């Protein structure tokens, strides 16, 4: 891992433009509750520069033991998309991965 490695969490891209404010609040509450991200370092995103592999392990556990739907892919970005009842909670982008393949919620 180099100093440039990071994970970026984006949670401003929702499916519904008419309820974007409500969905954005749901996403922000999720990141506050599960990760303690009170002060975001972006308007609708947050960048993590430490414990990147542990973060991926936590996302895997979240998929297995919670009611959140986590769509993951190896070697591509976004590395994961987290959904709850049709609301996109966040897209996980890993700087160590290349390429882009959109994940669709089903």
PDB file of C-alpha atoms in Angstrom:
ATOM      1  CA  UNK A   1       0.000   0.000   0.000  1.00  0.00           C
ATOM      2  CA  UNK A   2       1.357   3.398  -0.941  1.00  0.00           C
ATOM      3  CA  UNK A   3       0.596   6.828   0.445  1.00  0.00           C
ATOM      4  CA  UNK A   4      -1.715   7.452  -2.511  1.00  0.00           C
ATOM      5  CA  UNK A   5      -3.984   4.491  -1.681  1.00  0.00           C
ATOM      6  CA  UNK A   6      -7.445   5.418  -0.496  1.00  0.00           C
ATOM      7  CA  UNK A   7     -11.081   4.401  -0.507  1.00  0.00           C
ATOM      8  CA  UNK A   8     -13.637   6.995  -1.494  1.00  0.00           C
ATOM      9  CA  UNK A   9     -17.258   6.628  -0.425  1.00  0.00           C
ATOM     10  CA  UNK A  10     -19.742   8.469  -2.613  1.00  0.00           C
ATOM     11  CA  UNK A  11     -23.366   8.732  -1.522  1.00  0.00           C
ATOM     12  CA  UNK A  12     -24.914  11.498  -3.584  1.00  0.00           C
ATOM     13  CA  UNK A  13     -26.042   9.377  -6.541  1.00  0.00           C
ATOM     14  CA  UNK A  14     -29.542   8.097  -5.788  1.00  0.00           C
ATOM     15  CA  UNK A  15     -32.105   6.483  -8.054  1.00  0.00           C
ATOM     16  CA  UNK A  16     -34.847   9.015  -7.399  1.00  0.00           C
ATOM     17  CA  UNK A  17     -34.246  12.671  -8.156  1.00  0.00           C
ATOM     18  CA  UNK A  18     -37.612  13.637  -6.636  1.00  0.00           C
ATOM     19  CA  UNK A  19     -36.653  12.312  -3.181  1.00  0.00           C
ATOM     20  CA  UNK A  20     -32.932  13.042  -3.365  1.00  0.00           C
ATOM     21  CA  UNK A  21     -32.824  15.020  -0.097  1.00  0.00           C
ATOM     22  CA  UNK A  22     -34.531  12.243   1.878  1.00  0.00           C
ATOM     23  CA  UNK A  23     -32.324   9.570   0.341  1.00  0.00           C
ATOM     24  CA  UNK A  24     -29.210  11.619   1.025  1.00  0.00           C
ATOM     25  CA  UNK A  25     -30.228  11.897   4.706  1.00  0.00           C
ATOM     26  CA  UNK A  26     -30.693   8.104   4.844  1.00  0.00           C
ATOM     27  CA  UNK A  27     -27.210   7.627   3.385  1.00  0.00           C
ATOM     28  CA  UNK A  28     -25.570  10.148   5.729  1.00  0.00           C
ATOM     29  CA  UNK A  29     -27.290   8.559   8.744  1.00  0.00           C
ATOM     30  CA  UNK A  30     -25.986   5.135   7.690  1.00  0.00           C
ATOM     31  CA  UNK A  31     -22.375   6.337   7.481  1.00  0.00           C
ATOM     32  CA  UNK A  32     -22.707   8.141  10.802  1.00  0.00           C
ATOM     33  CA  UNK A  33     -24.256   5.136  12.564  1.00  0.00           C
ATOM     34  CA  UNK A  34     -22.020   2.395  11.169  1.00  0.00           C
ATOM     35  CA  UNK A  35     -18.723   4.227  10.703  1.00  0.00           C
ATOM     36  CA  UNK A  36     -19.004   7.292  12.923  1.00  0.00           C
ATOM     37  CA  UNK A  37     -18.430   9.668  10.013  1.00  0.00           C
ATOM     38  CA  UNK A  38     -19.684  12.878  11.593  1.00  0.00           C
ATOM     39  CA  UNK A  39     -17.502  15.327   9.752  1.00  0.00           C
ATOM     40  CA  UNK A  40     -17.272  14.418   6.095  1.00  0.00           C
ATOM     41  CA  UNK A  41     -14.272  15.596   4.119  1.00  0.00           C
ATOM     42  CA  UNK A  42     -16.363  16.122   0.979  1.00  0.00           C
ATOM     43  CA  UNK A  43     -19.833  17.475   0.298  1.00  0.00           C
ATOM     44  CA  UNK A  44     -21.381  14.062  -0.384  1.00  0.00           C
ATOM     45  CA  UNK A  45     -18.410  11.780   0.005  1.00  0.00           C
ATOM     46  CA  UNK A  46     -15.700  10.709   2.385  1.00  0.00           C
ATOM     47  CA  UNK A  47     -12.170   9.434   1.803  1.00  0.00           C
ATOM     48  CA  UNK A  48     -10.537   6.785   3.977  1.00  0.00           C
ATOM     49  CA  UNK A  49      -6.754   6.444   3.873  1.00  0.00           C
ATOM     50  CA  UNK A  50      -6.175   3.894   6.657  1.00  0.00           C
ATOM     51  CA  UNK A  51      -7.097   0.227   7.178  1.00  0.00           C
ATOM     52  CA  UNK A  52      -8.358  -0.259   3.623  1.00  0.00           C
ATOM     53  CA  UNK A  53      -8.393  -4.060   3.780  1.00  0.00           C
ATOM     54  CA  UNK A  54     -10.263  -3.990   7.096  1.00  0.00           C
ATOM     55  CA  UNK A  55     -12.845  -1.719   5.498  1.00  0.00           C
ATOM     56  CA  UNK A  56     -13.417  -4.287   2.722  1.00  0.00           C
ATOM     57  CA  UNK A  57     -13.802  -7.024   5.354  1.00  0.00           C
ATOM     58  CA  UNK A  58     -16.399  -4.933   7.165  1.00  0.00           C
ATOM     59  CA  UNK A  59     -18.352  -4.425   3.926  1.00  0.00           C
ATOM     60  CA  UNK A  60     -18.330  -8.209   3.397  1.00  0.00           C
ATOM     61  CA  UNK A  61     -19.646  -8.766   6.931  1.00  0.00           C
ATOM     62  CA  UNK A  62     -22.291  -6.102   6.369  1.00  0.00           C
ATOM     63  CA  UNK A  63     -23.494  -8.058   3.336  1.00  0.00           C
ATOM     64  CA  UNK A  64     -23.638 -11.342   5.236  1.00  0.00           C
ATOM     65  CA  UNK A  65     -25.254 -10.318   8.534  1.00  0.00           C
ATOM     66  CA  UNK A  66     -27.414  -7.264   7.826  1.00  0.00           C
ATOM     67  CA  UNK A  67     -30.464  -6.324   5.813  1.00  0.00           C
ATOM     68  CA  UNK A  68     -28.342  -4.176   3.509  1.00  0.00           C
ATOM     69  CA  UNK A  69     -27.765  -5.401  -0.043  1.00  0.00           C
ATOM     70  CA  UNK A  70     -24.104  -5.156  -0.967  1.00  0.00           C
ATOM     71  CA  UNK A  71     -23.172  -5.654  -4.611  1.00  0.00           C
ATOM     72  CA  UNK A  72     -19.435  -6.329  -4.807  1.00  0.00           C
ATOM     73  CA  UNK A  73     -16.994  -6.946  -7.620  1.00  0.00           C
ATOM     74  CA  UNK A  74     -13.335  -7.900  -7.673  1.00  0.00           C
ATOM     75  CA  UNK A  75     -10.648  -5.890  -9.438  1.00  0.00           C
ATOM     76  CA  UNK A  76     -13.097  -3.241 -10.699  1.00  0.00           C
ATOM     77  CA  UNK A  77     -14.569   0.023  -9.503  1.00  0.00           C
ATOM     78  CA  UNK A  78     -16.906   0.677  -7.894  1.00  0.00           C
ATOM     79  CA  UNK A  79     -15.675  -2.023  -5.523  1.00  0.00           C
ATOM     80  CA  UNK A  80     -19.097  -2.184  -3.867  1.00  0.00           C
ATOM     81  CA  UNK A  81     -22.489  -0.524  -3.811  1.00  0.00           C
ATOM     82  CA  UNK A  82     -24.596  -0.617  -0.648  1.00  0.00           C
ATOM     83  CA  UNK A  83     -28.391  -0.541  -0.932  1.00  0.00           C
ATOM     84  CA  UNK A  84     -31.252  -0.469   1.565  1.00  0.00           C
ATOM     85  CA  UNK A  85     -34.851  -0.782   0.351  1.00  0.00           C
ATOM     86  CA  UNK A  86     -34.047   0.662  -3.062  1.00  0.00           C
ATOM     87  CA  UNK A  87     -31.967   3.546  -1.694  1.00  0.00           C
ATOM     88  CA  UNK A  88     -28.325   3.718  -2.735  1.00  0.00           C
ATOM     89  CA  UNK A  89     -26.424   4.194   0.531  1.00  0.00           C
ATOM     90  CA  UNK A  90     -22.997   4.491  -1.037  1.00  0.00           C
ATOM     91  CA  UNK A  91     -20.585   3.514  -3.771  1.00  0.00           C
ATOM     92  CA  UNK A  92     -17.174   2.365  -2.614  1.00  0.00           C
ATOM     93  CA  UNK A  93     -14.263   3.332  -4.872  1.00  0.00           C
ATOM     94  CA  UNK A  94     -10.829   1.816  -4.195  1.00  0.00           C
ATOM     95  CA  UNK A  95      -7.775   3.548  -5.682  1.00  0.00           C
ATOM     96  CA  UNK A  96      -5.991   0.191  -5.869  1.00  0.00           C
ATOM     97  CA  UNK A  97      -8.502  -1.053  -8.460  1.00  0.00           C
ATOM     98  CA  UNK A  98      -8.655  -0.119 -12.097  1.00  0.00           C
ATOM     99  CA  UNK A  99     -11.467   0.022 -14.599  1.00  0.00           C
ATOM    100  CA  UNK A 100     -15.106   0.802 -14.190  1.00  0.00           C
ATOM    101  CA  UNK A 101     -18.156  -1.409 -14.394  1.00  0.00           C
ATOM    102  CA  UNK A 102     -21.473  -0.050 -13.164  1.00  0.00           C
ATOM    103  CA  UNK A 103     -23.260  -2.198 -10.592  1.00  0.00           C
ATOM    104  CA  UNK A 104     -27.036  -2.370 -10.852  1.00  0.00           C
ATOM    105  CA  UNK A 105     -29.402  -2.918  -7.947  1.00  0.00           C
ATOM    106  CA  UNK A 106     -31.727  -5.866  -8.404  1.00  0.00           C
TER     107      UNK A 106
END
